[in-house]
Amino acid sequence: MIDQSTICAISTAPGNGAIAIVRLSGEHALDICEKVFTPVKSKKISEQKANTVHFGTIQDEGEIIDEVLVSLFKAPHSYTGENSVEIACHGAPFIQHRILQTLIKNGARTANPGEFTQRAFLNGKMDLSQAEAVADLIASNSAAAHKVALQQMRGGFSSEIAGLRERLLNFISLIELELDFSEEDVEFADRTQLTKLVNEIKSLIEKLVNSFELGNVIKNGVPVAIVGNTNVGKSTLLNALLNEDRAIVSDIEGTTRDVIEDTINLGGITFRFIDTAGIRTTKDRIESMGIERTYSKMKQAQIVMLLVDADRDMDRINESLVSVNKTIDRNSQHLVVCINKIDLIENPQEIAKNLIGMQAEDKLLFISAKQKQNIDALTAELLKSVNMNKVNEQDVIVTNIRHFEALKNALGSIDRVNDGLQTQIPTDFLAQDIRECLHFLGEITGDISTDEVLGNIFKNFCIGK
Ligand SMILES: Nc1nc2c(c(=O)[nH]1)N(C=O)[C@@H](CNc1ccc(C(=O)N[C@@H](CCC(=O)O)C(=O)O)cc1)CN2
Ligand SMILES: Nc1nc2c(ncn2[C@@H]2O[C@H](COP(=O)(O)OP(=O)(O)OP(=O)(O)O)[C@@H](O)[C@H]2O)c(=O)[nH]1
C-alpha cells in the first residue's frame, strides 16, 4: 500500500554547491509549495500548467529564505507518478535545510532512502528491476557499468521477461480451467504451443543466467587478494600494478596491518586489489586481527595472488602455500603464485621445483615488483582468469544478484515444466511448476514482492532518490 503522505528531501549531494535541489512529492506537493513559495508572477502555483518552471521566493513565516526556481509536475506525469515540485535553491547547506524545515512545518515529512523511486515503482512508472537499475546508474563508475545500468533502467530484459510471463499466465489459466473440468477429459491448453513457449523461456533465462558472471565482474570488479608472508613485496607489487604509490611500502615487517583496497582498470575490466596484512603468527593483538581479516578476504576473492620472496628459505615459502591451500576453493577461485624479487637470486626455477601443493590449474610467474619485471605477464594472466567468452557484446547482461537468484530458480521450475510436458505428468503437477516459474519471474519485475524485499532494495538508495 502506498503511504499517502507528501515527502521531501534534498536530492543533490550533501555539502556546498552552486545550486541544490529540494524535492517534494505526494498528493499535497502543490498546496505545500503554494504556502511557502511566492512567484514573481502573481498567478498561483496550483493554477500553473504542469511541466513549467517558475521564479520566486521561498518564505518561512514572512522571512525570505532564498530566490529559487520551482519546477512543477502534475500526477501522473512525474518521476514518482504523483504531484511533484522541485525547488532549485542556492547551494548552501544552511539554505537547503531551512527550506526542508519549512516544507516539514507546512505538512511534508522527510523521505526515506529511495522513497521517490519506490513510489515510482508502486505507481507503475517502472518495474522493480528498473528501479534497482536507477541505483546502479547512480553508482556506476566505469563505462561498462554505466552501459549495463542504463540499458536496464530503460527496460533491459525486464520487458522481455514480463512478455513471456504474460504468455505463460494465459496458459496457466487454461490449464486451471482443465482442472475445473477434470471429470471430463478436456485439453484447453495446446501442449505443442506450451512446449514452444517453455523452450523460448528456457533459452532466454539460460542466456541471462550465463551473463551474470560477466555482469558481476562489470558491476563489482574482480576481487584479487594479494597474500603472502610479511615483507615479500605485496605493497610494492600493488604499486607496480597501480603504477602509483598508494599503498604503504616499507621494509619493516607488518607495515600493512589493515586491508588496503585499490582498483585498477586492466583491459576494460576493473580489478579490486586487496593488499592484506601478511600471514604469520603474532602476539600483537592488532596485527593478529589484520591476519584474521586476510583469511576472510582470501575466501571472498575471485583470484588469490600468493606472493613469495625468492630470497627466503624454502620452508618459509611453502608455509604460505600451505595456508593458502587450506583456505581457497579451486572450483570457484583461481590461484596465481608469484615468485617475487627474482632480481636477487640466480636460479628461480629451483624454487619452482620445490614448491609443495601447487596444482595443475594454478599459475606460476616469476616477477620483480621493485624492478617491474614481468608485470605485464602477470596482468595478462589476471585477464585470462576472467571468463568472458560466454557472452556476446550485444547481449543483455544481468548484474544484480537478486535477479540472478530468481532466474536460477525460474530455470529450475521451467525445466520441471519441460520434463512434465514430455513425460505427460498429471495436469495439477504441471500447473504447480508453472505457477512456481511465474512466481520467480514475477520476483524480478516486482509483480511479486514483499515489503521485506522492497525494504531491502530501497534502504540502500540515497536519500532524495
Ligand atoms: N531535476 C531533476 N533531474 C533529474 C531527475 C528528476 O527527477 N529531477 N531524474 C529522476 O530522478 C532523472 C530524470 N528522470 C525523470 C524521469 C521522468 C520524469 C517525468 O516527469 N516523467 C513524466 C513526464 C514525462 C513528460 O514530460 O511527458 C512521466 O513519465 O509521466 C522526470 C525525470 C535525472 N535527472
Ligand atoms: N630486491 C627486491 N626488493 C623488493 C622487491 N619487491 C619488494 N622489495 C622490497 O621488499 C621490502 C618489503 O616490501 P613491501 O612491499 O613493503 O612488502 P609487504 O609484503 O607489503 O610487507 P608487509 O606490509 O610488511 O607485509 C621493501 O624494502 C621493498 O623495496 C623486488 O622485486 N626486488
Coordinates of C-alpha atoms and ligand atoms in Angstrom, one line a residue:
M1 CA 0.0 0.0 0.0
I2 CA 1.3 3.4 -0.9
D3 CA 1.6 5.8 2.0
Q4 CA -0.3 9.0 1.2
S5 CA 2.0 11.5 2.9
T6 CA 3.8 14.1 1.0
I7 CA 7.6 13.6 1.2
C8 CA 10.5 15.9 0.8
A9 CA 14.3 15.6 0.6
I10 CA 17.4 17.3 -0.6
S11 CA 18.3 15.4 -3.8
T12 CA 21.6 16.9 -4.6
A13 CA 24.8 15.8 -2.9
P14 CA 25.5 17.0 0.6
G15 CA 27.7 20.0 1.0
N16 CA 28.2 23.3 -0.7
G17 CA 27.3 23.6 -4.4
A18 CA 26.3 26.3 -6.8
I19 CA 22.7 25.1 -6.9
A20 CA 20.8 22.4 -4.8
I21 CA 17.5 20.7 -5.4
V22 CA 14.9 20.1 -2.8
R23 CA 12.2 17.6 -4.0
L24 CA 8.6 17.4 -2.8
S25 CA 6.3 14.6 -3.9
G26 CA 2.8 13.5 -2.9
E27 CA -0.8 14.5 -3.1
H28 CA -0.2 17.8 -1.3
A29 CA 3.0 18.8 -3.0
L30 CA 1.4 21.7 -4.9
D31 CA -0.5 23.0 -1.8
I32 CA 2.5 22.9 0.4
C33 CA 4.6 24.6 -2.3
E34 CA 2.0 27.3 -2.5
K35 CA 2.2 28.0 1.2
V36 CA 6.0 28.7 1.1
F37 CA 6.6 29.9 -2.4
T38 CA 5.7 33.3 -3.8
P39 CA 6.1 33.6 -7.6
V40 CA 7.2 36.9 -9.1
K41 CA 4.3 36.5 -11.5
S42 CA 1.1 36.7 -9.4
K43 CA -0.6 33.5 -10.7
K44 CA -0.9 30.8 -8.1
I45 CA 1.4 27.8 -8.5
S46 CA -1.6 25.3 -8.4
E47 CA -3.1 27.2 -11.3
Q48 CA 0.0 26.9 -13.5
K49 CA 0.4 24.3 -16.2
A50 CA 2.3 21.1 -15.5
N51 CA 5.9 20.9 -16.6
T52 CA 6.6 24.6 -16.1
V53 CA 9.3 26.4 -14.2
H54 CA 8.7 29.5 -12.0
F55 CA 10.9 32.1 -10.5
G56 CA 10.1 33.4 -7.0
T57 CA 11.0 33.4 -3.3
I58 CA 10.7 30.8 -0.6
Q59 CA 9.4 32.3 2.7
D60 CA 9.2 31.0 6.2
E61 CA 6.6 33.0 8.2
G62 CA 7.2 36.1 6.1
E63 CA 11.0 35.8 6.1
I64 CA 12.6 35.3 2.7
I65 CA 15.0 32.3 2.7
D66 CA 16.1 32.4 -0.9
E67 CA 15.3 33.2 -4.5
V68 CA 14.6 29.9 -6.3
L69 CA 13.3 28.2 -9.4
V70 CA 10.3 25.9 -8.9
S71 CA 9.5 23.1 -11.4
L72 CA 6.0 21.7 -11.4
F73 CA 4.9 18.2 -12.3
K74 CA 1.4 17.0 -12.0
A75 CA 0.2 13.4 -11.4
P76 CA 0.6 11.1 -13.1
H77 CA 3.2 12.9 -15.3
S78 CA 6.2 13.0 -12.9
Y79 CA 9.0 10.8 -11.9
T80 CA 7.1 9.4 -9.0
G81 CA 3.7 9.5 -10.7
E82 CA 2.5 11.9 -8.0
N83 CA 2.2 15.7 -7.9
S84 CA 5.8 16.8 -7.5
V85 CA 7.7 20.0 -7.1
E86 CA 11.4 20.7 -7.3
I87 CA 12.9 23.7 -5.7
A88 CA 16.2 24.7 -7.1
C89 CA 17.9 27.0 -4.5
H90 CA 21.3 28.4 -3.8
G91 CA 23.6 25.6 -2.7
A92 CA 24.4 26.4 0.9
P93 CA 23.6 23.5 3.2
F94 CA 22.1 26.1 5.5
I95 CA 19.6 27.3 2.9
Q96 CA 18.8 23.7 1.8
H97 CA 18.0 22.7 5.4
R98 CA 15.9 25.8 6.1
I99 CA 13.8 25.1 3.0
L100 CA 13.4 21.4 4.1
Q101 CA 12.4 22.5 7.6
T102 CA 9.9 25.0 6.1
L103 CA 8.3 22.2 4.0
I104 CA 8.1 20.0 7.0
K105 CA 6.5 22.8 9.0
N106 CA 3.9 23.0 6.3
G107 CA 2.9 19.4 6.2
A108 CA 5.6 17.4 4.4
R109 CA 7.7 14.7 6.0
T110 CA 11.3 13.7 5.2
A111 CA 11.6 10.9 2.6
N112 CA 13.2 7.6 3.4
P113 CA 16.2 6.5 1.3
G114 CA 14.9 5.7 -2.2
E115 CA 11.4 6.6 -1.4
F116 CA 10.8 8.7 -4.6
T117 CA 11.9 5.7 -6.7
Q118 CA 9.9 3.3 -4.5
R119 CA 6.8 5.4 -5.2
A120 CA 7.7 5.5 -8.9
F121 CA 7.7 1.7 -8.7
L122 CA 4.5 1.4 -6.7
N123 CA 2.7 3.8 -9.0
G124 CA 3.7 1.7 -12.0
K125 CA 6.2 4.2 -13.6
M126 CA 8.8 1.5 -13.7
D127 CA 9.2 -2.1 -12.7
L128 CA 11.4 -3.3 -9.8
S129 CA 14.4 -4.2 -11.9
Q130 CA 14.3 -0.8 -13.5
A131 CA 14.1 0.8 -10.1
E132 CA 17.2 -1.2 -9.0
A133 CA 19.0 -0.1 -12.1
V134 CA 18.4 3.6 -11.1
A135 CA 20.6 2.9 -8.1
D136 CA 23.2 1.1 -10.2
L137 CA 23.3 4.0 -12.6
I138 CA 24.0 6.4 -9.8
A139 CA 26.8 4.2 -8.5
S140 CA 28.3 3.4 -11.9
N141 CA 32.0 4.1 -12.1
S142 CA 33.1 2.7 -15.4
A143 CA 31.9 2.8 -19.0
A144 CA 30.8 -0.9 -18.8
A145 CA 28.9 -0.4 -15.6
H146 CA 27.2 2.7 -16.9
K147 CA 26.2 0.9 -20.1
V148 CA 24.5 -2.0 -18.4
A149 CA 22.8 0.1 -15.8
L150 CA 21.4 2.5 -18.4
Q151 CA 20.2 -0.4 -20.5
Q152 CA 18.5 -2.0 -17.6
M153 CA 16.9 1.3 -16.4
R154 CA 15.5 1.8 -19.9
G155 CA 13.7 -1.6 -19.9
G156 CA 16.6 -4.1 -20.4
F157 CA 15.5 -7.7 -20.1
S158 CA 12.5 -7.0 -17.8
S159 CA 10.1 -6.2 -20.7
E160 CA 11.0 -9.4 -22.3
I161 CA 10.5 -11.3 -19.1
A162 CA 7.2 -9.6 -18.5
G163 CA 6.1 -10.5 -22.0
L164 CA 6.9 -14.2 -21.6
R165 CA 5.4 -14.2 -18.1
E166 CA 2.2 -12.8 -19.6
R167 CA 2.0 -15.6 -22.2
L168 CA 2.7 -18.2 -19.5
L169 CA -0.1 -16.7 -17.4
N170 CA -2.5 -17.3 -20.3
F171 CA -1.5 -20.9 -20.3
I172 CA -1.9 -21.4 -16.6
S173 CA -5.5 -20.0 -16.8
L174 CA -6.3 -22.5 -19.5
I175 CA -4.7 -25.3 -17.5
E176 CA -6.6 -24.4 -14.4
L177 CA -9.7 -24.5 -16.4
E178 CA -8.8 -28.0 -17.4
L179 CA -8.5 -28.8 -13.7
D180 CA -12.0 -27.4 -13.1
F181 CA -13.3 -29.8 -15.7
S182 CA -11.1 -32.7 -14.5
E183 CA -14.1 -35.1 -14.7
E184 CA -14.2 -34.8 -18.4
D185 CA -11.0 -35.4 -20.4
V186 CA -10.6 -32.0 -22.0
E187 CA -7.5 -30.2 -23.1
F188 CA -7.8 -26.4 -23.4
A189 CA -4.1 -25.6 -23.3
D190 CA -2.4 -26.6 -26.5
R191 CA 0.6 -28.7 -25.4
T192 CA 2.6 -28.1 -28.5
Q193 CA 2.2 -24.3 -28.1
L194 CA 3.0 -24.6 -24.5
T195 CA 6.2 -26.6 -25.1
K196 CA 7.3 -24.0 -27.6
L197 CA 6.8 -21.2 -25.1
V198 CA 8.5 -23.1 -22.4
N199 CA 11.6 -23.6 -24.7
E200 CA 11.5 -19.9 -25.5
I201 CA 11.5 -19.0 -21.8
K202 CA 14.2 -21.6 -21.1
S203 CA 16.6 -20.3 -23.7
L204 CA 16.2 -16.6 -22.6
I205 CA 16.7 -17.5 -18.9
E206 CA 19.7 -19.6 -19.7
K207 CA 21.3 -16.7 -21.6
L208 CA 20.6 -14.4 -18.8
V209 CA 21.9 -16.7 -16.1
N210 CA 25.1 -17.2 -18.1
S211 CA 25.6 -13.4 -18.4
F212 CA 25.9 -13.0 -14.6
E213 CA 29.5 -14.0 -14.3
L214 CA 30.5 -11.1 -16.5
G215 CA 27.7 -8.9 -15.1
N216 CA 29.1 -9.3 -11.6
V217 CA 32.6 -8.5 -12.9
I218 CA 31.4 -5.4 -14.6
K219 CA 29.4 -4.2 -11.6
N220 CA 31.7 -5.1 -8.7
G221 CA 35.1 -5.6 -10.3
V222 CA 37.2 -8.7 -9.8
P223 CA 38.4 -9.1 -6.3
V224 CA 42.1 -10.1 -6.2
A225 CA 43.6 -10.8 -2.8
I226 CA 47.3 -10.3 -2.7
V227 CA 48.6 -12.5 0.1
G228 CA 51.9 -13.7 1.4
N229 CA 54.3 -13.6 4.3
T230 CA 55.3 -10.2 5.6
N231 CA 57.8 -8.2 3.6
V232 CA 57.6 -10.4 0.4
G233 CA 56.7 -7.2 -1.5
K234 CA 52.9 -7.1 -1.6
S235 CA 52.7 -3.4 -1.3
T236 CA 55.4 -2.9 -3.9
L237 CA 53.6 -5.2 -6.3
L238 CA 50.3 -3.3 -5.7
N239 CA 52.1 -0.1 -6.5
A240 CA 53.7 -1.6 -9.6
L241 CA 50.3 -2.7 -10.8
L242 CA 48.7 0.6 -10.0
N243 CA 51.6 2.5 -11.4
E244 CA 51.5 4.9 -8.5
D245 CA 52.4 4.9 -4.8
R246 CA 49.2 4.4 -2.9
A247 CA 49.9 1.6 -0.5
I248 CA 52.5 1.8 2.2
V249 CA 55.8 0.3 1.3
S250 CA 58.4 -0.3 3.9
D251 CA 60.9 -2.9 5.0
I252 CA 59.6 -3.1 8.5
E253 CA 57.7 -6.4 8.9
G254 CA 53.9 -6.0 9.3
T255 CA 53.6 -2.5 8.0
T256 CA 50.5 -3.3 6.2
R257 CA 48.3 -4.0 9.2
D258 CA 45.0 -3.2 7.7
V259 CA 43.4 -4.2 4.4
I260 CA 44.1 -1.7 1.6
E261 CA 41.9 -1.9 -1.4
D262 CA 42.5 -0.2 -4.7
T263 CA 41.0 -0.6 -8.1
I264 CA 42.8 -0.7 -11.5
N265 CA 41.3 -1.0 -15.0
L266 CA 43.1 -3.7 -16.9
G267 CA 41.8 -4.3 -20.4
G268 CA 38.4 -2.7 -19.6
I269 CA 37.9 -4.8 -16.5
T270 CA 38.0 -3.4 -13.0
F271 CA 40.2 -5.4 -10.7
R272 CA 39.9 -4.7 -7.0
F273 CA 43.3 -5.4 -5.5
I274 CA 43.2 -6.1 -1.8
D275 CA 46.6 -5.8 -0.2
T276 CA 46.3 -7.8 3.0
A277 CA 48.3 -8.0 6.2
G278 CA 51.0 -10.7 5.9
I279 CA 50.2 -14.2 7.1
R280 CA 52.2 -15.1 10.1
T281 CA 51.7 -15.9 13.8
T282 CA 52.0 -13.0 16.1
K283 CA 51.3 -12.0 19.7
D284 CA 50.4 -8.4 18.7
R285 CA 46.6 -8.3 19.0
I286 CA 46.0 -5.6 16.4
E287 CA 48.3 -7.3 14.0
S288 CA 46.6 -10.7 14.5
M289 CA 43.2 -9.0 13.8
G290 CA 44.7 -7.9 10.5
I291 CA 45.8 -11.5 9.8
E292 CA 42.3 -12.8 10.6
R293 CA 41.0 -10.4 8.0
T294 CA 43.5 -11.7 5.5
Y295 CA 41.9 -15.1 5.6
S296 CA 38.4 -13.7 5.2
K297 CA 39.4 -11.5 2.3
M298 CA 41.1 -14.5 0.7
K299 CA 37.9 -16.5 0.9
Q300 CA 36.0 -13.7 -0.8
A301 CA 38.4 -13.1 -3.7
Q302 CA 37.9 -14.5 -7.2
I303 CA 41.7 -14.6 -7.7
V304 CA 44.2 -15.2 -4.9
M305 CA 47.6 -14.0 -5.8
L306 CA 50.2 -15.5 -3.5
L307 CA 53.4 -13.7 -3.4
V308 CA 56.6 -15.4 -2.2
D309 CA 60.0 -14.0 -1.6
A310 CA 62.6 -15.7 -3.8
D311 CA 65.2 -14.8 -1.3
R312 CA 63.8 -16.7 1.6
D313 CA 64.3 -20.3 2.6
M314 CA 62.0 -22.9 1.1
D315 CA 60.2 -23.8 4.3
R316 CA 59.0 -20.3 4.8
I317 CA 57.9 -20.1 1.2
N318 CA 56.0 -23.4 1.4
E319 CA 54.4 -22.4 4.7
S320 CA 52.4 -19.7 3.0
L321 CA 51.4 -22.0 0.2
V322 CA 50.1 -24.5 2.8
S323 CA 47.9 -21.7 4.4
V324 CA 46.5 -20.7 1.0
N325 CA 45.8 -24.3 0.1
K326 CA 43.8 -24.7 3.3
T327 CA 41.7 -21.6 2.7
I328 CA 40.8 -21.4 -1.0
D329 CA 38.4 -23.4 -3.1
R330 CA 39.7 -24.0 -6.6
N331 CA 36.2 -24.7 -8.0
S332 CA 35.4 -21.0 -7.7
Q333 CA 38.8 -19.3 -7.2
H334 CA 42.0 -19.0 -9.2
L335 CA 45.4 -19.2 -7.6
V336 CA 48.3 -17.2 -9.1
V337 CA 51.6 -17.8 -7.4
C338 CA 54.2 -15.1 -8.0
I339 CA 57.8 -15.6 -7.1
N340 CA 59.0 -12.1 -6.4
K341 CA 62.4 -10.5 -6.1
I342 CA 63.9 -12.6 -8.9
D343 CA 66.4 -9.8 -9.2
L344 CA 68.0 -11.1 -6.0
I345 CA 68.6 -14.7 -6.9
E346 CA 70.4 -16.8 -9.5
N347 CA 68.0 -19.6 -10.2
P348 CA 64.3 -19.0 -9.6
Q349 CA 63.4 -22.4 -11.3
E350 CA 65.0 -24.1 -8.3
I351 CA 62.2 -22.6 -6.2
A352 CA 59.5 -23.7 -8.6
K353 CA 60.7 -27.3 -8.3
N354 CA 60.5 -27.3 -4.6
L355 CA 57.0 -25.7 -4.2
I356 CA 54.6 -28.0 -2.3
G357 CA 50.9 -28.2 -3.1
M358 CA 50.7 -26.4 -6.5
Q359 CA 48.0 -27.9 -8.7
A360 CA 47.8 -28.2 -12.5
E361 CA 45.4 -25.3 -12.9
D362 CA 47.4 -22.9 -10.7
K363 CA 49.5 -20.3 -12.4
L364 CA 53.2 -19.6 -11.6
L365 CA 55.0 -16.4 -12.5
F366 CA 58.5 -15.1 -11.8
I367 CA 58.5 -11.3 -11.2
S368 CA 60.3 -8.4 -9.6
A369 CA 57.8 -6.0 -8.2
K370 CA 60.6 -3.4 -7.5
Q371 CA 62.2 -3.7 -10.9
K372 CA 58.8 -4.0 -12.6
Q373 CA 59.9 -7.2 -14.4
N374 CA 57.1 -9.4 -15.8
I375 CA 54.3 -7.3 -14.5
D376 CA 52.7 -7.3 -18.0
A377 CA 52.7 -11.1 -18.0
L378 CA 51.0 -11.1 -14.6
T379 CA 48.4 -8.6 -15.9
A380 CA 47.7 -10.9 -18.9
E381 CA 47.3 -13.9 -16.5
L382 CA 44.8 -11.9 -14.4
L383 CA 42.7 -11.1 -17.5
K384 CA 42.7 -14.7 -18.6
S385 CA 41.2 -15.7 -15.3
V386 CA 38.1 -13.7 -16.0
N387 CA 36.0 -15.8 -18.3
M388 CA 34.2 -13.6 -20.7
N389 CA 33.8 -16.0 -23.6
K390 CA 30.2 -16.9 -22.8
V391 CA 28.7 -13.5 -23.6
N392 CA 28.3 -11.6 -26.8
E393 CA 28.8 -7.9 -27.0
Q394 CA 25.2 -7.0 -27.7
D395 CA 23.7 -9.4 -25.2
V396 CA 21.7 -8.2 -22.2
I397 CA 23.7 -8.7 -19.0
V398 CA 22.4 -9.5 -15.6
T399 CA 24.4 -7.7 -12.9
N400 CA 22.0 -7.9 -10.0
I401 CA 22.4 -10.9 -7.6
R402 CA 18.7 -10.8 -6.7
H403 CA 17.8 -11.2 -10.4
F404 CA 20.4 -13.9 -10.8
E405 CA 18.9 -15.9 -7.9
A406 CA 15.4 -15.5 -9.2
L407 CA 16.5 -16.5 -12.7
K408 CA 18.2 -19.6 -11.4
N409 CA 15.0 -20.6 -9.5
A410 CA 12.9 -19.9 -12.6
L411 CA 15.2 -22.1 -14.7
G412 CA 14.7 -24.9 -12.2
S413 CA 11.0 -24.7 -12.4
I414 CA 10.8 -24.2 -16.2
D415 CA 13.0 -27.4 -16.5
R416 CA 10.4 -29.2 -14.5
V417 CA 7.6 -27.9 -16.6
N418 CA 9.5 -29.1 -19.7
D419 CA 10.1 -32.6 -18.2
G420 CA 6.5 -32.7 -17.1
L421 CA 5.3 -31.9 -20.6
Q422 CA 7.4 -34.6 -22.1
T423 CA 6.5 -37.3 -19.6
Q424 CA 2.9 -36.2 -19.5
I425 CA 2.7 -35.8 -15.8
P426 CA -0.8 -35.1 -14.2
T427 CA -2.1 -31.6 -15.0
D428 CA -2.2 -30.5 -11.4
F429 CA 1.6 -31.1 -11.0
L430 CA 2.2 -29.3 -14.3
A431 CA 0.2 -26.4 -13.1
Q432 CA 2.2 -26.2 -9.9
D433 CA 5.5 -26.0 -11.7
I434 CA 4.2 -23.3 -14.0
R435 CA 2.9 -21.3 -11.1
E436 CA 6.3 -21.6 -9.4
C437 CA 8.0 -20.3 -12.6
L438 CA 5.6 -17.4 -12.8
H439 CA 6.4 -16.6 -9.2
F440 CA 10.2 -16.4 -9.8
L441 CA 9.8 -14.4 -13.0
G442 CA 7.4 -12.1 -11.1
E443 CA 10.0 -11.5 -8.4
I444 CA 12.4 -9.9 -11.0
T445 CA 9.9 -7.4 -12.3
G446 CA 8.3 -6.9 -8.9
D447 CA 4.9 -8.3 -9.9
I448 CA 5.5 -10.5 -6.9
S449 CA 7.2 -8.7 -4.0
T450 CA 7.0 -8.5 -0.2
D451 CA 7.5 -5.4 2.0
E452 CA 10.7 -7.1 3.2
V453 CA 12.2 -7.4 -0.3
L454 CA 11.2 -3.8 -1.2
G455 CA 12.6 -2.6 2.1
N456 CA 15.9 -4.3 1.4
I457 CA 16.2 -2.9 -2.0
F458 CA 15.3 0.7 -1.3
K459 CA 17.2 1.1 2.0
N460 CA 20.4 1.1 0.0
F461 CA 19.4 4.1 -2.1
C462 CA 20.4 7.6 -1.4
I463 CA 18.0 9.9 0.3
G464 CA 16.3 12.1 -2.2
K465 CA 16.4 9.4 -5.0
Ligands
LIG1 N1 15.8 17.8 -11.7 C1 15.7 16.5 -11.9 N2 16.6 15.9 -12.7 C2 16.6 14.6 -12.9 C3 15.5 13.8 -12.4 C4 14.5 14.4 -11.6 O1 13.5 13.8 -11.1 N3 14.6 15.8 -11.5 N4 15.5 12.4 -12.6 C5 14.9 11.5 -11.8 O2 15.2 11.3 -10.7 C6 16.2 11.9 -13.7 C7 15.4 12.1 -14.9 N5 14.3 11.2 -14.9 C8 13.0 11.6 -15.0 C9 12.1 10.7 -15.4 C10 10.7 11.0 -15.6 C11 10.3 12.3 -15.3 C12 8.9 12.7 -15.6 O3 8.5 13.8 -15.2 N6 8.1 11.9 -16.3 C13 6.8 12.1 -16.5 C14 6.6 13.2 -17.6 C15 7.2 12.9 -18.9 C16 6.8 14.0 -19.9 O4 7.3 15.1 -19.8 O5 5.9 13.7 -20.7 C17 6.1 10.8 -16.9 O6 6.8 9.8 -17.0 O7 4.9 10.8 -16.9 C18 11.2 13.2 -14.8 C19 12.5 12.9 -14.6 C20 17.6 12.6 -13.8 N7 17.5 14.0 -13.6
LIG2 N1 65.1 -6.6 -4.5 C1 63.8 -6.5 -4.5 N2 63.2 -6.0 -3.4 C2 61.9 -5.9 -3.4 C3 61.1 -6.4 -4.4 N3 59.8 -6.2 -4.1 C4 59.8 -5.6 -2.9 N4 61.0 -5.4 -2.4 C5 61.4 -4.8 -1.1 O1 61.0 -5.7 -0.1 C6 60.6 -4.9 1.1 C7 59.2 -5.1 1.5 O2 58.3 -4.7 0.5 P1 56.7 -4.4 0.8 O3 56.1 -4.1 -0.5 O4 56.6 -3.4 1.9 O5 56.3 -5.8 1.4 P2 54.9 -6.3 2.0 O6 54.8 -7.7 1.7 O7 53.8 -5.3 1.6 O8 55.2 -6.2 3.6 P3 54.3 -6.1 4.8 O9 53.4 -4.9 4.6 O10 55.2 -6.0 5.9 O11 53.5 -7.4 4.9 C8 60.8 -3.4 0.6 O12 62.1 -3.0 1.0 C9 60.8 -3.5 -0.9 O13 61.5 -2.5 -1.5 C10 61.8 -6.9 -5.6 O14 61.2 -7.4 -6.6 N5 63.1 -7.0 -5.5

